[in-house]
Tab-separated table of C-alpha atoms in Angstrom:
chain	number	residue	atom	x	y	z
A	255	MET	CA	2.619	38.300	-28.288
A	256	SER	CA	2.923	36.602	-31.924
A	257	LEU	CA	5.095	33.370	-30.432
A	258	GLU	CA	2.031	32.900	-27.690
A	259	LEU	CA	-0.575	33.300	-30.740
A	260	VAL	CA	1.467	30.168	-32.971
A	261	SER	CA	1.407	28.250	-29.665
A	262	LYS	CA	-2.032	27.950	-29.534
A	263	ALA	CA	-2.949	27.772	-33.362
A	264	ARG	CA	-0.855	24.726	-33.527
A	265	GLU	CA	-2.898	23.090	-30.981
A	266	LEU	CA	-6.269	24.168	-32.443
A	267	ALA	CA	-5.185	23.891	-35.792
A	268	ASP	CA	-3.767	19.836	-34.980
A	269	LYS	CA	-7.771	19.533	-32.855
A	270	LEU	CA	-8.363	20.637	-36.984
A	271	LYS	CA	-5.712	18.445	-39.104
A	272	ALA	CA	-5.074	22.097	-41.141
A	273	GLU	CA	-1.520	23.666	-41.256
A	274	VAL	CA	-1.106	26.854	-39.003
A	275	SER	CA	0.112	30.073	-41.003
A	276	ALA	CA	1.570	32.565	-39.539
A	277	ALA	CA	1.725	36.237	-41.723
A	278	LEU	CA	4.933	38.359	-40.819
A	279	PHE	CA	5.253	41.942	-42.713
A	280	GLY	CA	7.956	44.444	-42.220
A	281	GLU	CA	12.317	45.636	-42.783
A	282	LYS	CA	14.282	42.540	-42.269
A	283	VAL	CA	12.082	40.069	-40.955
A	284	GLU	CA	12.537	36.537	-42.910
A	285	GLY	CA	15.198	36.018	-39.430
A	286	GLU	CA	11.837	35.190	-37.608
A	287	VAL	CA	10.626	32.061	-39.413
A	288	ASN	CA	12.596	29.595	-38.059
A	289	LYS	CA	11.284	30.783	-34.794
A	290	LEU	CA	8.068	31.534	-35.503
A	291	ALA	CA	8.338	27.150	-37.340
A	292	SER	CA	9.745	25.265	-34.254
A	293	LEU	CA	6.040	26.561	-32.025
A	294	GLY	CA	4.398	25.235	-35.315
A	295	ALA	CA	3.986	27.173	-37.798
A	296	ASP	CA	3.526	24.963	-41.687
A	297	LYS	CA	4.361	28.324	-43.946
A	298	VAL	CA	4.783	32.207	-43.431
A	299	TYR	CA	3.731	34.196	-45.188
A	300	ILE	CA	5.950	37.108	-46.252
A	301	LEU	CA	6.605	40.853	-47.741
A	302	GLU	CA	9.933	42.623	-46.840
A	303	ASP	CA	9.948	46.741	-47.270
A	304	PRO	CA	11.459	48.879	-45.393
A	305	ARG	CA	8.353	51.025	-45.360
A	306	LEU	CA	7.258	48.471	-42.595
A	307	LYS	CA	9.493	48.649	-40.058
A	308	TYR	CA	7.678	50.617	-38.050
A	309	TYR	CA	2.901	49.218	-37.938
A	310	THR	CA	0.802	51.862	-39.750
A	311	PRO	CA	-3.022	51.274	-40.137
A	312	VAL	CA	-3.112	51.304	-43.981
A	313	PRO	CA	-0.470	49.283	-45.670
A	314	TYR	CA	-0.667	46.635	-42.434
A	315	SER	CA	-4.534	46.668	-42.838
A	316	LYS	CA	-4.476	46.670	-46.688
A	317	LEU	CA	-1.659	43.584	-46.520
A	318	MET	CA	-3.854	41.531	-44.557
A	319	ILE	CA	-6.793	42.069	-46.126
A	320	GLN	CA	-5.510	40.869	-49.986
A	321	THR	CA	-3.944	37.734	-47.833
A	322	ILE	CA	-7.064	36.772	-46.136
A	323	GLU	CA	-8.190	36.614	-49.173
A	324	GLU	CA	-6.026	35.228	-50.883
A	325	TYR	CA	-5.539	32.009	-49.025
A	326	LYS	CA	-8.953	31.821	-47.410
A	327	PRO	CA	-7.805	30.550	-43.980
A	328	GLN	CA	-9.877	29.832	-41.587
A	329	ILE	CA	-8.805	31.133	-38.187
A	330	VAL	CA	-6.959	34.335	-37.683
A	331	LEU	CA	-6.040	35.708	-34.269
A	332	TYR	CA	-4.124	38.716	-33.069
A	333	GLY	CA	-2.422	39.820	-30.093
A	334	ALA	CA	-4.804	42.104	-28.394
A	335	THR	CA	-1.149	44.440	-28.152
A	336	THR	CA	-1.872	48.521	-29.270
A	337	GLU	CA	-1.518	48.039	-33.372
A	338	GLY	CA	-3.423	44.157	-32.654
A	339	ARG	CA	-6.815	46.302	-31.116
A	340	ASP	CA	-6.232	48.472	-33.995
A	341	LEU	CA	-4.729	46.006	-36.814
A	342	ALA	CA	-7.798	43.683	-36.660
A	343	PRO	CA	-11.217	45.077	-36.451
A	344	ARG	CA	-10.363	47.271	-39.560
A	345	VAL	CA	-9.753	44.097	-41.129
A	346	ALA	CA	-12.979	42.173	-39.932
A	347	SER	CA	-15.120	45.339	-41.140
A	348	HIS	CA	-13.836	44.996	-44.708
A	349	LEU	CA	-13.721	41.327	-44.931
A	350	LYS	CA	-18.066	41.950	-43.145
A	351	VAL	CA	-16.756	38.868	-40.277
A	352	GLY	CA	-17.221	38.408	-36.581
A	353	LEU	CA	-14.794	39.823	-34.413
A	354	THR	CA	-14.110	39.023	-30.945
A	355	ALA	CA	-11.096	40.894	-28.191
A	356	ASP	CA	-9.278	40.690	-25.553
A	357	CYS	CA	-10.268	36.783	-25.252
A	358	THR	CA	-8.473	34.907	-22.630
A	359	ASP	CA	-9.302	30.943	-24.337
A	360	LEU	CA	-9.641	29.546	-27.703
A	361	GLN	CA	-11.040	25.814	-27.882
A	362	ILE	CA	-12.501	24.277	-30.767
A	363	GLY	CA	-16.265	22.111	-30.474
A	364	ASP	CA	-19.388	22.482	-32.285
A	365	HIS	CA	-22.196	25.148	-32.374
A	366	THR	CA	-26.393	24.118	-32.774
A	367	GLN	CA	-28.240	27.272	-34.286
A	368	LYS	CA	-31.609	27.330	-34.973
A	369	GLU	CA	-31.662	23.638	-35.904
A	370	THR	CA	-28.745	24.039	-38.492
A	371	GLU	CA	-25.361	22.279	-37.197
A	372	TYR	CA	-22.079	23.693	-37.293
A	373	LYS	CA	-19.128	21.382	-36.606
A	374	ASP	CA	-15.233	21.579	-35.382
A	375	ILE	CA	-15.651	26.112	-34.783
A	376	LEU	CA	-13.739	28.643	-32.881
A	377	TYR	CA	-15.646	29.000	-28.844
A	378	GLN	CA	-14.097	32.309	-28.357
A	379	ILE	CA	-13.317	32.722	-24.690
A	380	ARG	CA	-13.535	35.964	-22.463
A	381	PRO	CA	-15.695	37.275	-19.537
A	382	ALA	CA	-17.619	39.947	-20.362
A	383	PHE	CA	-20.833	42.083	-18.360
A	384	GLY	CA	-18.203	43.858	-16.191
A	385	GLY	CA	-16.634	40.794	-15.556
A	386	ASN	CA	-18.974	39.446	-13.883
A	387	ILE	CA	-19.524	35.612	-15.999
A	388	ILE	CA	-17.311	33.837	-18.609
A	389	ALA	CA	-18.693	34.289	-22.273
A	390	THR	CA	-18.552	31.930	-24.787
A	391	ILE	CA	-18.579	33.696	-28.307
A	392	VAL	CA	-19.043	31.856	-31.825
A	393	SER	CA	-18.970	33.235	-35.029
A	394	PRO	CA	-20.385	29.888	-37.299
A	395	GLU	CA	-21.588	31.222	-40.186
A	396	LYS	CA	-18.707	34.542	-41.728
A	397	LYS	CA	-15.114	33.219	-42.476
A	398	PRO	CA	-13.030	33.765	-41.077
A	399	GLN	CA	-13.511	33.754	-37.637
A	400	MET	CA	-11.513	36.039	-35.791
A	401	ALA	CA	-10.245	37.099	-32.398
A	402	THR	CA	-7.765	39.167	-30.333
A	403	VAL	CA	-5.893	37.084	-27.929
A	404	ARG	CA	-4.604	39.085	-24.572
A	405	GLU	CA	-1.393	38.755	-23.994
A	406	GLY	CA	-0.251	36.400	-21.884
A	407	VAL	CA	-3.072	33.688	-21.242
A	408	MET	CA	-1.792	31.540	-23.816
A	409	ARG	CA	1.503	29.253	-22.360
A	410	MET	CA	4.229	29.568	-25.417
A	411	ALA	CA	4.900	26.110	-26.777
A	412	VAL	CA	8.419	24.419	-25.404
A	413	PRO	CA	10.197	24.933	-29.337
A	414	ASP	CA	11.279	22.334	-31.549
A	415	GLY	CA	14.466	23.559	-33.433
A	416	SER	CA	14.059	20.434	-35.881
A	417	ARG	CA	10.664	21.906	-37.437
A	418	LYS	CA	10.838	23.549	-40.691
A	419	ALA	CA	8.215	26.092	-42.296
A	420	GLU	CA	7.654	26.626	-46.306
A	421	THR	CA	8.078	30.341	-46.700
A	422	VAL	CA	5.620	32.025	-49.090
A	423	LYS	CA	6.889	35.811	-50.006
A	424	ILE	CA	3.352	37.457	-51.104
A	425	LYS	CA	3.769	40.090	-54.042
A	426	ALA	CA	2.636	43.726	-52.591
A	427	SER	CA	0.397	46.548	-54.575
A	428	LEU	CA	1.497	49.074	-51.453
A	429	THR	CA	0.892	52.703	-53.444
A	430	THR	CA	2.173	56.337	-51.991
A	431	GLU	CA	-0.900	56.669	-51.242
A	432	ASP	CA	-0.822	53.844	-48.400
A	433	PHE	CA	1.466	55.980	-46.589
A	434	ILE	CA	-0.061	59.017	-45.414
A	435	SER	CA	0.826	58.312	-42.130
A	436	GLY	CA	4.383	57.415	-40.546
A	437	ILE	CA	6.354	57.286	-37.556
A	438	ILE	CA	8.154	60.900	-37.026
A	439	GLU	CA	9.719	59.878	-33.090
A	440	ARG	CA	9.934	56.560	-30.664
A	441	VAL	CA	9.666	57.585	-27.259
A	442	MET	CA	10.084	54.923	-25.370
A	443	GLU	CA	8.128	54.682	-22.062
A	444	GLU	CA	10.647	53.541	-19.025
A	445	LYS	CA	8.505	51.048	-16.445
A	446	SER	CA	9.443	50.858	-13.352
A	447	VAL	CA	6.291	48.062	-12.969
A	448	ASN	CA	7.948	44.781	-14.317
A	449	LEU	CA	4.684	42.479	-13.432
A	450	LYS	CA	4.860	39.739	-16.545
A	451	GLY	CA	8.215	39.260	-15.877
A	452	ALA	CA	8.210	38.766	-11.946
A	453	GLN	CA	9.011	35.354	-10.730
A	454	ILE	CA	6.860	36.714	-7.321
A	455	ILE	CA	3.990	39.237	-6.826
A	456	VAL	CA	2.152	40.612	-4.202
A	457	SER	CA	-1.210	42.297	-4.592
A	458	GLY	CA	-4.377	44.109	-3.014
A	459	GLY	CA	-7.359	44.921	-3.389
A	460	MET	CA	-10.219	47.146	-1.852
A	461	GLY	CA	-10.087	45.247	1.527
A	462	VAL	CA	-6.184	47.175	1.788
A	463	GLY	CA	-8.776	49.719	2.288
A	464	SER	CA	-6.461	52.699	1.542
A	465	LYS	CA	-3.442	54.456	-0.048
A	466	GLU	CA	-2.263	54.590	3.038
A	467	ASN	CA	-2.626	51.411	3.876
A	468	PHE	CA	-0.448	49.634	0.759
A	469	ALA	CA	3.003	50.396	2.364
A	470	LEU	CA	1.883	46.400	4.260
A	471	ILE	CA	2.017	45.033	0.506
A	472	ARG	CA	4.952	46.485	-0.002
A	473	GLU	CA	7.157	45.778	2.469
A	474	LEU	CA	5.587	42.503	2.395
A	475	ALA	CA	6.785	42.602	-1.540
A	476	GLN	CA	10.401	43.754	-0.306
A	477	THR	CA	11.057	41.206	2.190
A	478	LEU	CA	10.482	38.400	-0.476
A	479	GLY	CA	11.652	40.651	-3.978
A	480	ALA	CA	8.677	40.247	-5.440
A	481	GLU	CA	6.304	43.161	-7.627
A	482	VAL	CA	4.022	44.954	-6.149
A	483	GLY	CA	0.200	44.407	-8.602
A	484	ALA	CA	-3.396	45.469	-7.604
A	485	SER	CA	-6.694	44.864	-8.589
A	486	ARG	CA	-9.301	46.688	-10.442
A	487	ALA	CA	-10.980	47.556	-7.479
A	488	ALA	CA	-7.649	48.923	-5.795
A	489	VAL	CA	-7.173	50.996	-8.513
A	490	ASP	CA	-10.287	52.687	-9.307
A	491	GLN	CA	-9.912	53.607	-5.671
A	492	GLY	CA	-6.734	55.661	-6.080
A	493	PHE	CA	-4.955	52.700	-3.716
A	494	ILE	CA	-1.925	52.671	-6.579
A	495	GLY	CA	-1.070	53.533	-10.396
A	496	LYS	CA	-2.809	51.148	-12.902
A	497	GLU	CA	0.597	49.653	-13.593
A	498	HIS	CA	0.442	47.931	-10.723
A	499	GLN	CA	-3.103	46.673	-12.055
A	500	VAL	CA	-3.615	42.371	-13.007
A	501	GLY	CA	-6.278	41.312	-15.055
A	502	GLN	CA	-8.396	41.654	-17.797
A	503	THR	CA	-7.970	44.452	-18.548
A	504	GLY	CA	-4.390	45.239	-16.916
A	505	THR	CA	-1.659	42.736	-16.939
A	506	THR	CA	-1.981	38.559	-17.218
A	507	VAL	CA	0.779	37.103	-15.173
A	508	ARG	CA	2.393	33.572	-14.385
A	509	PRO	CA	5.297	34.039	-11.611
A	510	LYS	CA	5.914	31.065	-9.758
A	511	LEU	CA	3.788	32.614	-6.134
A	512	TYR	CA	0.873	35.038	-6.752
A	513	ILE	CA	-0.344	36.148	-2.718
A	514	ALA	CA	-3.892	37.771	-3.427
A	515	CYS	CA	-4.422	40.499	-0.121
A	516	GLY	CA	-8.049	41.389	-0.053
A	517	ILE	CA	-9.258	40.577	-2.882
A	518	SER	CA	-11.975	38.674	-3.445
A	519	GLY	CA	-11.855	37.619	-6.879
A	520	ALA	CA	-13.577	38.523	-9.594
A	521	ILE	CA	-13.690	36.693	-12.510
A	522	GLN	CA	-12.041	40.231	-14.045
A	523	HIS	CA	-9.327	39.591	-11.636
A	524	ARG	CA	-8.956	35.759	-11.961
A	525	ALA	CA	-8.980	35.314	-15.816
A	526	GLY	CA	-5.246	37.578	-14.961
A	527	MET	CA	-3.427	35.297	-12.854
A	528	ASP	CA	-4.507	32.314	-12.702
A	529	GLY	CA	-1.932	30.909	-14.087
A	530	SER	CA	0.520	31.286	-11.265
A	531	ALA	CA	2.125	28.331	-10.003
A	532	ARG	CA	1.331	28.772	-6.372
A	533	ILE	CA	-1.753	31.329	-5.015
A	534	ILE	CA	-2.146	32.693	-2.006
A	535	ALA	CA	-5.205	33.795	-0.476
A	536	ILE	CA	-5.328	36.647	2.509
A	537	ASN	CA	-9.008	37.224	3.122
A	538	ASN	CA	-11.798	38.120	5.472
A	539	ASP	CA	-14.284	36.150	4.183
A	540	PRO	CA	-13.952	32.722	4.024
A	541	GLU	CA	-16.780	32.192	0.698
A	542	ALA	CA	-14.890	34.886	-1.408
A	543	PRO	CA	-14.058	33.899	-5.030
A	544	ILE	CA	-10.151	33.966	-4.900
A	545	PHE	CA	-9.656	30.993	-2.239
A	546	SER	CA	-11.319	28.762	-5.331
A	547	VAL	CA	-8.077	29.690	-7.386
A	548	ALA	CA	-5.921	29.773	-5.249
A	549	HIS	CA	-3.735	26.897	-3.543
A	550	TYR	CA	-3.097	27.820	0.132
A	551	GLY	CA	-5.699	30.117	2.096
A	552	ILE	CA	-6.118	32.336	4.869
A	553	VAL	CA	-9.561	32.999	6.629
A	554	GLY	CA	-8.022	36.588	8.838
A	555	ASP	CA	-7.196	40.336	8.665
A	556	LEU	CA	-4.365	40.859	6.173
A	557	ASN	CA	-3.164	43.896	9.170
A	558	GLU	CA	-2.679	40.827	11.026
A	559	VAL	CA	-1.708	38.409	8.553
A	560	ILE	CA	0.408	40.124	6.316
A	561	PRO	CA	3.138	41.361	9.715
A	562	LYS	CA	3.555	37.354	10.467
A	563	MET	CA	3.875	36.139	7.066
A	564	ILE	CA	6.812	39.134	6.509
A	565	LYS	CA	8.031	38.485	10.681
A	566	ALA	CA	8.534	34.346	9.666
A	567	TYR	CA	9.936	35.283	6.329
A	568	LYS	CA	12.565	37.191	8.103
A	569	ALA	CA	13.645	34.724	10.694
A	570	ARG	CA	13.876	31.398	8.062
A	571	ALA	CA	15.973	34.040	5.418
């Protein structure tokens, strides 16, 4: 996630003619500097401390606040991970600045408010009102401008091994009292669904009709060697588990091929899959929004279309 953020930060900084800085806290993290530099970081603030091996709220937020107050960045970006969603609001609250969560895009532009024109501010873009609109949010009067970014929505740049970054070792003012909580044990969840790493995803929506009918989606996925995805509506109806959910409140994906079956294509869903290299949409409604992002569209009953796709693929295999 941090590599995606540095790549996007480099793009934004180039428009602002500014530097990209990264904060690197943890145990034995200095080896990550070259990786961050290769993606566009000009400067990396480092603090190595064995007590920071795992994220805990108090020391990390304290360090982040100290770093921001000392070096005064224009913009601060966080990953919308479990840790980022905990850290970002703590820092924003302390600094009394705005924070936009779960952004799907970031841009630089101008803004006029009450006859005051603000130049080169951060456009924080995300679905709003249940995914029915795309909102552009600005924080023109407070610095730094802060946002969390959904994992997978920003493309990682091609690394440039010739790039170098200046390292700045920051001074810690951490006390024993800052470590009031700690990690006793970490149990890694075993995931059987790998949407992020999938080259092909076959997703089903409300148009599939039932939990039982999802067997057809699974059959097509198995035939193609694909992962099974789903819309939020299908998950909410209990057709399939939440770990299969694609979209703003699920997983953001960029497969080589995404097949949307019976998915109407709400903004919230499209935000999580419209970066796919090729999109095929199957829907019996020719006006379904999913067709606006599809490279190939099939208007028809998925119960008739999918068996024909399976048969055709097996005949060619």
